[in-house]
Each structure stands twice: as C-alpha cells, then as structure tokens.
Amino acid sequence: MWFKSAASVALSVVLGVGSVGFSPAAAPEEVNLYSARKEALIKPLLDRFSEQTGITVNLVTGKEDALLQRLQSEGRNTPADLLITSDAGRLYRAKEAGLTQPVVTDVLLQGVPAAYREPTGHWYGLSLRARPIFYVKGKVSPADLTRYEALADPQWKGKICIRSSDNIYNQSLVASMIAHSGAEQTEQWATGLVNNLARSPKGGDRDQIKAAAAGECDIAVANTYYYGGMLSSRDDSERLAAEKMAIIWPNQSDRGTHVNVSGAALTTYARNRENAVKLLEFLVQPEAQSWYARVNFEYPVRTGVAWSDLLQQWGEFKSDSLNLGELGRYNSAAVMIMDRAGWK
Ligand code: FE
C-alpha cells in the first residue's frame, strides 16, 4: 500500500496535478466480459453478480468467431478479462491461440464436472447442450436408429438433413467419433452419411428441423436448445414444425449421446483477474446455473441442479463422458475427413 501511494504522489508531481481523487485503491471494481452469448441471455445474471459483489461488469457482445479475432488482434492491449463463447472446439482454438490462461479454484472444480472443463483450467463449461437425432413422428422407427453410426446405413438414403461441415457443431460431433472409433471408421461413416443426405447442406440447425417437418427429409441432427426454442416459439410455423419431431438419444448402450458446452475462459492479459475469477465462480453456482441453462433451453453443467420442465419431458439420457478438450484436439482431423467425404 505504501508503495502504491508513493507511486501515486510521484505521478501527481510529474503530471502537475493534485493527488486528490487519484488513488489506485479508489478505482472502481470492474470486470470486462466479451460474450458470444446475446445480451438477453446473460445480462440479468451479470446484474445479479454486480448487486451481490459491487463489481461492475462491462459487457461486449459479438459473434463467436469475430470475438476471437478481436481478442487476437487486440493482443496484450485487450480490455477483456473473461471470454464466454460456445462450443468446446472454439474454446480449444482460443487456448491454442494463446488467448486464455489457466485458473483452478476449489469452487470451479466442485462446480464443473471434469468432462466439461479443460483439464488444466483454461476454460470451464457453463451450460450443456446435446446434439441428438430428431425424426418425423410416424415416419421412422426409433429402434432402427439407436446410434449415430446408423445414420450411414443405406436404409436412410435420401432421408437425412444436416447442416454443412463448416459448422463447428458438426465438426465437434465428428471429432468425438474420431476420439472413440478412430479416423478410418469415422471417414467410412461420414461417407455413408453424405450418401444419405436428402439435400446439399444449407441453413442452421433450426432449418434442418423445419425441412424434416416440411417433408424434405425424415431425420435431422440439431442441438437441443434449437428444438426447445422452436417448441416454445410464438411463431406458429416454428412451433408446429418442432411438434412434428421427436428425439432419439443416440448411443445409449455404449458411449452416450454427444454433448457440448458454452463456456468461459480467463483471458491471457486479464487486468481484473481477481474479479474475473469471482464472476466465473458466480456463474457455476447452483442459482446461476439454473437460470443460465433455463433461459436458453440448455442443461446445467453442474450436477444436482434441476432441469426445466421442457427438458425433463425429453427424458434423461446418458451423455458421452469424453473430455470435451478432445473435441478441439481432433478438430482438424474432423474437418479433413468431412471434406474427403464430400460433406459440403
Ligand atoms: Fe447455436
């Protein structure tokens, strides 16, 4: 403390201003957050954090990849202390690009199961989503489609809708298959899947569900929160489309259904490190977990936190326990395999 005030006096002399009002100790407590989550999906939680701690959260929102690029170009001058983004594959990229630093605390270790955090603490999952198979009720017998592997079965020729291979959700799904079954088997699978596509991939996950409901295909692959959002939509066409579909939780008798997270990472050059860690710890508390999952139709990462009614209706399922850090490790292999398989 003595050192700080001496420095502040010295600086005052240099600048020729009085030391009144210039004290590092009096600086407002704050934390700067870059979030790929839309403001509505996170702001109320941040307000609650500020109420409880007196720490102001300065929120910058943007698209996932744009935020990563921004962090990279700002380098050590970045104001960002904490990054929130979706998909473990993307969190891996942030780590590999040197944009994150590890942090390990008891609260974080207790809050986030091992599979949903980077083993050395570079990032932590905050919410969980699954990427199951959806089918048009009455058109598919779920017993014929109990594994992702079955999507390559010739019986589904011309019946499957899935988005393009440049999407990280599909890259992570394929990466999980490489991690479990190896590159060779995964490439055979991808080739079989591409042969079964009803159309050249286009649109997002919601569009695959809509295409199936409209009769273009019988089977779609999508993240659960899109389905939840459609079922809860005020837009009749979205709701009616989703209501025609049902979920298959794949691979229940073996590795489990593929899951992924949205997560947070402490940035390499965080200046408000302590406050950023406090915010991260706040986000894994049961109350925050419950709200954060609910508002975007996601699952809490923390065990013992109740699921929303809608998610409970879909039933419990066994999820893949692969450490999600592996999805990033196999990402480039996944991209190459999808490319060779002709997955547009
Ligand atoms: Fe998404």
Tab-separated table of C-alpha atoms and ligand atoms in Angstrom:
chain	number	residue	atom	x	y	z
A	1	MET	CA	0.000	0.000	0.000
A	2	TRP	CA	2.825	2.374	0.930
A	3	PHE	CA	4.414	1.685	-2.446
A	4	LYS	CA	1.151	2.454	-4.253
A	5	SER	CA	0.615	5.814	-2.577
A	6	ALA	CA	4.235	6.795	-3.116
A	7	ALA	CA	3.857	5.961	-6.799
A	8	SER	CA	0.668	7.952	-6.984
A	9	VAL	CA	2.297	11.003	-5.398
A	10	ALA	CA	5.261	10.732	-7.762
A	11	LEU	CA	2.904	10.547	-10.738
A	12	SER	CA	0.977	13.576	-9.450
A	13	VAL	CA	4.169	15.576	-9.341
A	14	VAL	CA	5.092	14.599	-12.868
A	15	LEU	CA	1.636	15.455	-14.169
A	16	GLY	CA	1.423	18.573	-12.072
A	17	VAL	CA	-1.957	17.630	-10.649
A	18	GLY	CA	-3.098	17.192	-7.085
A	19	SER	CA	-3.302	13.687	-5.709
A	20	VAL	CA	-6.920	14.161	-4.654
A	21	GLY	CA	-9.084	11.674	-6.482
A	22	PHE	CA	-6.145	9.821	-7.925
A	23	SER	CA	-5.598	6.715	-5.959
A	24	PRO	CA	-5.385	3.247	-7.465
A	25	ALA	CA	-7.176	1.894	-4.402
A	26	ALA	CA	-10.227	4.022	-5.234
A	27	ALA	CA	-10.529	2.691	-8.793
A	28	PRO	CA	-13.980	1.205	-9.395
A	29	GLU	CA	-14.162	-2.550	-9.126
A	30	GLU	CA	-14.948	-3.878	-12.558
A	31	VAL	CA	-14.571	-6.773	-14.927
A	32	ASN	CA	-14.676	-6.735	-18.710
A	33	LEU	CA	-16.524	-9.540	-20.417
A	34	TYR	CA	-16.519	-10.480	-24.096
A	35	SER	CA	-19.579	-12.633	-24.679
A	36	ALA	CA	-20.793	-14.520	-27.710
A	37	ARG	CA	-23.974	-15.021	-25.715
A	38	LYS	CA	-26.618	-12.459	-26.629
A	39	GLU	CA	-27.199	-9.772	-24.034
A	40	ALA	CA	-30.667	-11.067	-23.106
A	41	LEU	CA	-29.205	-14.491	-22.322
A	42	ILE	CA	-26.692	-13.186	-19.808
A	43	LYS	CA	-27.339	-9.593	-18.690
A	44	PRO	CA	-29.778	-10.364	-15.848
A	45	LEU	CA	-27.226	-12.745	-14.381
A	46	LEU	CA	-24.468	-10.147	-14.622
A	47	ASP	CA	-26.696	-7.592	-12.913
A	48	ARG	CA	-27.245	-10.027	-10.087
A	49	PHE	CA	-23.487	-10.540	-9.777
A	50	SER	CA	-22.962	-6.769	-9.597
A	51	GLU	CA	-25.653	-6.474	-6.906
A	52	GLN	CA	-24.000	-9.154	-4.799
A	53	THR	CA	-20.395	-8.053	-5.203
A	54	GLY	CA	-20.411	-4.365	-6.129
A	55	ILE	CA	-18.308	-5.252	-9.185
A	56	THR	CA	-19.394	-3.588	-12.424
A	57	VAL	CA	-19.475	-5.863	-15.448
A	58	ASN	CA	-18.709	-4.172	-18.764
A	59	LEU	CA	-20.291	-6.371	-21.401
A	60	VAL	CA	-19.250	-6.565	-25.038
A	61	THR	CA	-21.275	-8.982	-27.162
A	62	GLY	CA	-20.446	-10.252	-30.621
A	63	LYS	CA	-20.406	-13.287	-32.882
A	64	GLU	CA	-18.227	-16.175	-31.704
A	65	ASP	CA	-15.519	-16.043	-34.338
A	66	ALA	CA	-15.486	-12.243	-34.517
A	67	LEU	CA	-14.835	-12.049	-30.761
A	68	LEU	CA	-11.920	-14.469	-31.037
A	69	GLN	CA	-10.444	-12.412	-33.868
A	70	ARG	CA	-10.891	-9.253	-31.847
A	71	LEU	CA	-9.118	-10.761	-28.830
A	72	GLN	CA	-6.313	-11.873	-31.073
A	73	SER	CA	-5.823	-8.530	-32.775
A	74	GLU	CA	-6.009	-6.608	-29.501
A	75	GLY	CA	-3.294	-8.817	-28.059
A	76	ARG	CA	-1.954	-7.602	-24.726
A	77	ASN	CA	-3.954	-4.368	-25.073
A	78	THR	CA	-7.273	-6.152	-24.852
A	79	PRO	CA	-9.601	-4.853	-22.164
A	80	ALA	CA	-11.229	-8.294	-21.929
A	81	ASP	CA	-10.785	-10.250	-18.708
A	82	LEU	CA	-13.209	-13.069	-19.410
A	83	LEU	CA	-14.470	-14.648	-22.621
A	84	ILE	CA	-17.768	-16.501	-22.905
A	85	THR	CA	-18.354	-18.453	-26.086
A	86	SER	CA	-19.970	-21.627	-27.334
A	87	ASP	CA	-18.536	-24.985	-28.331
A	88	ALA	CA	-15.550	-26.712	-26.784
A	89	GLY	CA	-13.913	-26.740	-30.230
A	90	ARG	CA	-13.886	-22.953	-30.212
A	91	LEU	CA	-12.676	-22.742	-26.614
A	92	TYR	CA	-9.846	-25.046	-27.662
A	93	ARG	CA	-8.965	-22.664	-30.503
A	94	ALA	CA	-8.843	-19.759	-28.055
A	95	LYS	CA	-6.467	-21.717	-25.845
A	96	GLU	CA	-4.261	-22.783	-28.759
A	97	ALA	CA	-4.083	-19.176	-29.962
A	98	GLY	CA	-2.685	-18.186	-26.563
A	99	LEU	CA	-5.763	-16.119	-25.693
A	100	THR	CA	-6.556	-17.858	-22.391
A	101	GLN	CA	-4.771	-18.560	-19.123
A	102	PRO	CA	-5.412	-21.323	-16.615
A	103	VAL	CA	-7.230	-20.788	-13.353
A	104	VAL	CA	-8.054	-23.504	-10.847
A	105	THR	CA	-10.063	-22.957	-7.668
A	106	ASP	CA	-11.985	-25.321	-5.424
A	107	VAL	CA	-15.251	-23.600	-6.324
A	108	LEU	CA	-14.665	-24.154	-10.040
A	109	LEU	CA	-13.581	-27.753	-9.596
A	110	GLN	CA	-16.651	-28.504	-7.487
A	111	GLY	CA	-18.998	-26.650	-9.835
A	112	VAL	CA	-17.986	-28.130	-13.179
A	113	PRO	CA	-17.633	-31.895	-13.745
A	114	ALA	CA	-14.262	-32.964	-15.138
A	115	ALA	CA	-15.581	-33.823	-18.612
A	116	TYR	CA	-16.846	-30.270	-19.101
A	117	ARG	CA	-13.685	-28.329	-18.299
A	118	GLU	CA	-10.229	-28.072	-19.772
A	119	PRO	CA	-8.016	-30.314	-17.597
A	120	THR	CA	-5.538	-27.548	-16.688
A	121	GLY	CA	-8.203	-24.874	-16.126
A	122	HIS	CA	-8.023	-22.927	-19.406
A	123	TRP	CA	-11.805	-22.983	-19.731
A	124	TYR	CA	-14.931	-24.146	-17.920
A	125	GLY	CA	-18.263	-25.250	-19.355
A	126	LEU	CA	-21.196	-23.122	-18.175
A	127	SER	CA	-24.111	-24.771	-19.948
A	128	LEU	CA	-24.598	-28.057	-21.671
A	129	ARG	CA	-26.325	-28.948	-24.909
A	130	ALA	CA	-26.759	-32.296	-26.617
A	131	ARG	CA	-26.731	-32.953	-30.357
A	132	PRO	CA	-29.138	-35.854	-30.756
A	133	ILE	CA	-31.038	-37.195	-33.752
A	134	PHE	CA	-34.563	-35.927	-34.486
A	135	TYR	CA	-37.116	-37.777	-36.587
A	136	VAL	CA	-40.540	-37.063	-38.004
A	137	LYS	CA	-43.006	-38.877	-35.759
A	138	GLY	CA	-44.524	-41.866	-37.507
A	139	LYS	CA	-42.009	-41.896	-40.362
A	140	VAL	CA	-39.091	-43.558	-38.592
A	141	SER	CA	-38.941	-46.373	-36.119
A	142	PRO	CA	-36.554	-45.157	-33.418
A	143	ALA	CA	-35.399	-48.737	-32.854
A	144	ASP	CA	-33.734	-48.588	-36.309
A	145	LEU	CA	-31.683	-45.560	-35.390
A	146	THR	CA	-30.180	-46.067	-31.954
A	147	ARG	CA	-26.651	-44.858	-32.766
A	148	TYR	CA	-25.037	-42.037	-34.744
A	149	GLU	CA	-23.306	-44.827	-36.667
A	150	ALA	CA	-26.705	-45.896	-38.079
A	151	LEU	CA	-27.030	-42.585	-39.941
A	152	ALA	CA	-24.658	-44.133	-42.509
A	153	ASP	CA	-26.933	-47.150	-43.040
A	154	PRO	CA	-28.165	-47.330	-46.690
A	155	GLN	CA	-31.760	-47.675	-45.440
A	156	TRP	CA	-31.742	-43.899	-44.825
A	157	LYS	CA	-30.753	-42.938	-48.357
A	158	GLY	CA	-32.180	-39.523	-49.205
A	159	LYS	CA	-33.735	-39.146	-45.764
A	160	ILE	CA	-31.292	-37.113	-43.685
A	161	CYS	CA	-30.935	-33.335	-43.240
A	162	ILE	CA	-27.831	-31.935	-41.546
A	163	ARG	CA	-26.089	-28.593	-41.824
A	164	SER	CA	-22.761	-28.002	-43.545
A	165	SER	CA	-19.347	-29.234	-42.439
A	166	ASP	CA	-18.025	-25.726	-41.888
A	167	ASN	CA	-20.150	-25.572	-38.748
A	168	ILE	CA	-18.292	-26.271	-35.525
A	169	TYR	CA	-21.146	-28.308	-34.013
A	170	ASN	CA	-20.780	-30.950	-36.733
A	171	GLN	CA	-17.002	-30.754	-36.571
A	172	SER	CA	-17.188	-31.474	-32.836
A	173	LEU	CA	-19.599	-34.372	-33.381
A	174	VAL	CA	-17.217	-35.898	-35.931
A	175	ALA	CA	-14.244	-35.202	-33.627
A	176	SER	CA	-15.995	-37.176	-30.871
A	177	MET	CA	-16.409	-40.116	-33.239
A	178	ILE	CA	-12.707	-40.000	-34.158
A	179	ALA	CA	-11.826	-39.960	-30.450
A	180	HIS	CA	-13.934	-43.073	-29.868
A	181	SER	CA	-13.627	-45.095	-33.078
A	182	GLY	CA	-10.582	-43.771	-34.906
A	183	ALA	CA	-10.190	-41.802	-38.134
A	184	GLU	CA	-10.672	-44.670	-40.562
A	185	GLN	CA	-14.058	-45.815	-39.252
A	186	THR	CA	-15.198	-42.218	-38.918
A	187	GLU	CA	-14.358	-41.494	-42.543
A	188	GLN	CA	-16.351	-44.510	-43.700
A	189	TRP	CA	-19.225	-43.287	-41.577
A	190	ALA	CA	-19.040	-39.737	-42.926
A	191	THR	CA	-19.051	-41.058	-46.493
A	192	GLY	CA	-22.120	-43.169	-45.766
A	193	LEU	CA	-23.871	-40.225	-44.121
A	194	VAL	CA	-23.187	-37.944	-47.095
A	195	ASN	CA	-24.660	-40.624	-49.387
A	196	ASN	CA	-27.849	-40.492	-47.339
A	197	LEU	CA	-28.378	-36.721	-47.403
A	198	ALA	CA	-31.722	-35.542	-48.709
A	199	ARG	CA	-30.201	-32.297	-49.970
A	200	SER	CA	-26.963	-30.399	-50.127
A	201	PRO	CA	-26.401	-28.979	-46.619
A	202	LYS	CA	-27.785	-25.496	-46.078
A	203	GLY	CA	-29.068	-23.364	-43.215
A	204	GLY	CA	-28.685	-23.737	-39.465
A	205	ASP	CA	-29.938	-26.400	-37.062
A	206	ARG	CA	-33.467	-24.992	-36.967
A	207	ASP	CA	-33.613	-25.224	-40.757
A	208	GLN	CA	-32.899	-28.959	-40.625
A	209	ILE	CA	-35.840	-29.476	-38.266
A	210	LYS	CA	-38.062	-27.297	-40.480
A	211	ALA	CA	-37.019	-29.180	-43.625
A	212	ALA	CA	-37.891	-32.503	-41.985
A	213	ALA	CA	-41.251	-31.202	-40.805
A	214	ALA	CA	-41.922	-29.931	-44.341
A	215	GLY	CA	-41.285	-33.387	-45.793
A	216	GLU	CA	-37.855	-32.835	-47.338
A	217	CYS	CA	-36.280	-35.466	-45.098
A	218	ASP	CA	-37.296	-37.757	-42.201
A	219	ILE	CA	-34.273	-37.287	-39.983
A	220	ALA	CA	-32.442	-34.193	-38.761
A	221	VAL	CA	-29.465	-33.576	-36.490
A	222	ALA	CA	-29.621	-30.488	-34.287
A	223	ASN	CA	-28.653	-29.097	-30.909
A	224	THR	CA	-31.308	-29.496	-28.242
A	225	TYR	CA	-31.726	-25.778	-27.443
A	226	TYR	CA	-32.849	-25.030	-31.007
A	227	TYR	CA	-35.577	-27.650	-30.665
A	228	GLY	CA	-36.505	-26.193	-27.263
A	229	GLY	CA	-36.598	-22.690	-28.704
A	230	MET	CA	-38.847	-23.804	-31.552
A	231	LEU	CA	-41.243	-25.688	-29.260
A	232	SER	CA	-41.538	-22.554	-27.120
A	233	SER	CA	-41.725	-20.144	-30.055
A	234	ARG	CA	-44.513	-17.633	-30.592
A	235	ASP	CA	-44.057	-18.235	-34.294
A	236	ASP	CA	-46.687	-20.873	-35.128
A	237	SER	CA	-44.738	-22.301	-38.066
A	238	GLU	CA	-41.662	-22.931	-35.894
A	239	ARG	CA	-43.690	-24.476	-33.113
A	240	LEU	CA	-45.738	-26.688	-35.415
A	241	ALA	CA	-42.605	-27.877	-37.207
A	242	ALA	CA	-40.924	-28.838	-33.935
A	243	GLU	CA	-44.074	-30.563	-32.697
A	244	LYS	CA	-43.893	-32.976	-35.642
A	245	MET	CA	-40.482	-34.155	-34.447
A	246	ALA	CA	-39.260	-36.406	-31.650
A	247	ILE	CA	-35.819	-37.024	-30.149
A	248	ILE	CA	-33.666	-40.109	-30.346
A	249	TRP	CA	-30.858	-40.108	-27.768
A	250	PRO	CA	-28.152	-41.952	-29.687
A	251	ASN	CA	-25.621	-44.453	-28.331
A	252	GLN	CA	-27.367	-45.145	-25.043
A	253	SER	CA	-25.997	-48.675	-24.932
A	254	ASP	CA	-22.424	-47.570	-25.472
A	255	ARG	CA	-20.612	-44.219	-25.201
A	256	GLY	CA	-23.646	-41.940	-24.820
A	257	THR	CA	-25.066	-39.003	-26.767
A	258	HIS	CA	-22.685	-36.314	-27.991
A	259	VAL	CA	-22.784	-33.202	-25.815
A	260	ASN	CA	-21.018	-29.866	-25.917
A	261	VAL	CA	-20.893	-26.703	-23.847
A	262	SER	CA	-20.915	-22.979	-23.858
A	263	GLY	CA	-18.078	-21.977	-21.587
A	264	ALA	CA	-15.853	-19.281	-20.189
A	265	ALA	CA	-12.133	-18.644	-20.152
A	266	LEU	CA	-9.921	-16.180	-18.326
A	267	THR	CA	-8.009	-14.152	-20.926
A	268	THR	CA	-4.218	-14.186	-21.007
A	269	TYR	CA	-3.934	-10.444	-20.365
A	270	ALA	CA	-6.789	-10.050	-17.884
A	271	ARG	CA	-6.135	-6.938	-15.795
A	272	ASN	CA	-9.036	-7.567	-13.452
A	273	ARG	CA	-8.067	-11.136	-12.830
A	274	GLU	CA	-9.487	-11.428	-9.326
A	275	ASN	CA	-12.864	-10.027	-10.344
A	276	ALA	CA	-12.960	-12.231	-13.424
A	277	VAL	CA	-12.409	-15.312	-11.260
A	278	LYS	CA	-15.193	-14.127	-8.936
A	279	LEU	CA	-17.552	-13.826	-11.908
A	280	LEU	CA	-16.559	-17.240	-13.219
A	281	GLU	CA	-17.172	-18.769	-9.792
A	282	PHE	CA	-20.522	-16.989	-9.587
A	283	LEU	CA	-21.582	-18.499	-12.921
A	284	VAL	CA	-21.123	-22.067	-11.671
A	285	GLN	CA	-23.178	-21.555	-8.508
A	286	PRO	CA	-26.462	-23.527	-8.478
A	287	GLU	CA	-28.653	-20.428	-8.783
A	288	ALA	CA	-26.764	-19.034	-11.771
A	289	GLN	CA	-26.570	-22.483	-13.335
A	290	SER	CA	-30.301	-22.950	-13.120
A	291	TRP	CA	-31.121	-19.563	-14.667
A	292	TYR	CA	-28.442	-19.678	-17.343
A	293	ALA	CA	-29.486	-23.127	-18.541
A	294	ARG	CA	-33.209	-22.349	-18.450
A	295	VAL	CA	-33.121	-19.115	-20.424
A	296	ASN	CA	-31.592	-20.813	-23.484
A	297	PHE	CA	-33.199	-24.263	-23.143
A	298	GLU	CA	-29.895	-25.788	-22.088
A	299	TYR	CA	-28.813	-28.194	-19.374
A	300	PRO	CA	-26.834	-27.017	-16.360
A	301	VAL	CA	-23.266	-28.364	-16.327
A	302	ARG	CA	-23.421	-28.629	-12.556
A	303	THR	CA	-24.926	-31.845	-11.230
A	304	GLY	CA	-27.855	-31.618	-8.833
A	305	VAL	CA	-29.340	-28.506	-10.466
A	306	ALA	CA	-32.930	-29.072	-11.599
A	307	TRP	CA	-33.720	-29.136	-15.323
A	308	SER	CA	-36.527	-27.040	-16.773
A	309	ASP	CA	-39.895	-28.782	-17.258
A	310	LEU	CA	-39.412	-28.952	-21.019
A	311	LEU	CA	-36.049	-30.675	-20.721
A	312	GLN	CA	-37.470	-33.059	-18.153
A	313	GLN	CA	-40.157	-34.031	-20.688
A	314	TRP	CA	-37.467	-35.113	-23.129
A	315	GLY	CA	-36.222	-37.548	-20.534
A	316	GLU	CA	-32.890	-38.383	-19.027
A	317	PHE	CA	-30.144	-39.744	-21.209
A	318	LYS	CA	-26.621	-40.996	-20.971
A	319	SER	CA	-24.180	-38.420	-22.302
A	320	ASP	CA	-20.740	-39.049	-23.722
A	321	SER	CA	-18.199	-38.618	-20.917
A	322	LEU	CA	-15.307	-37.838	-23.269
A	323	ASN	CA	-13.392	-34.805	-22.002
A	324	LEU	CA	-14.581	-32.006	-24.285
A	325	GLY	CA	-11.000	-30.799	-24.694
A	326	GLU	CA	-10.616	-33.793	-27.024
A	327	LEU	CA	-13.071	-32.241	-29.492
A	328	GLY	CA	-10.598	-29.468	-30.211
A	329	ARG	CA	-7.708	-31.877	-30.458
A	330	TYR	CA	-9.436	-33.804	-33.245
A	331	ASN	CA	-10.995	-30.792	-34.956
A	332	SER	CA	-8.601	-30.537	-37.898
A	333	ALA	CA	-8.775	-34.307	-38.487
A	334	ALA	CA	-12.575	-33.993	-38.451
A	335	VAL	CA	-12.540	-31.177	-41.000
A	336	MET	CA	-10.310	-33.188	-43.332
A	337	ILE	CA	-12.495	-36.270	-43.053
A	338	MET	CA	-15.674	-34.328	-43.763
A	339	ASP	CA	-14.011	-32.714	-46.725
A	340	ARG	CA	-12.862	-36.033	-48.204
A	341	ALA	CA	-16.328	-37.490	-47.624
A	342	GLY	CA	-17.794	-34.710	-49.770
A	343	TRP	CA	-19.716	-33.176	-46.844
A	344	LYS	CA	-20.349	-29.686	-48.223
B	1	FE	FE	-26.014	-22.431	-31.563
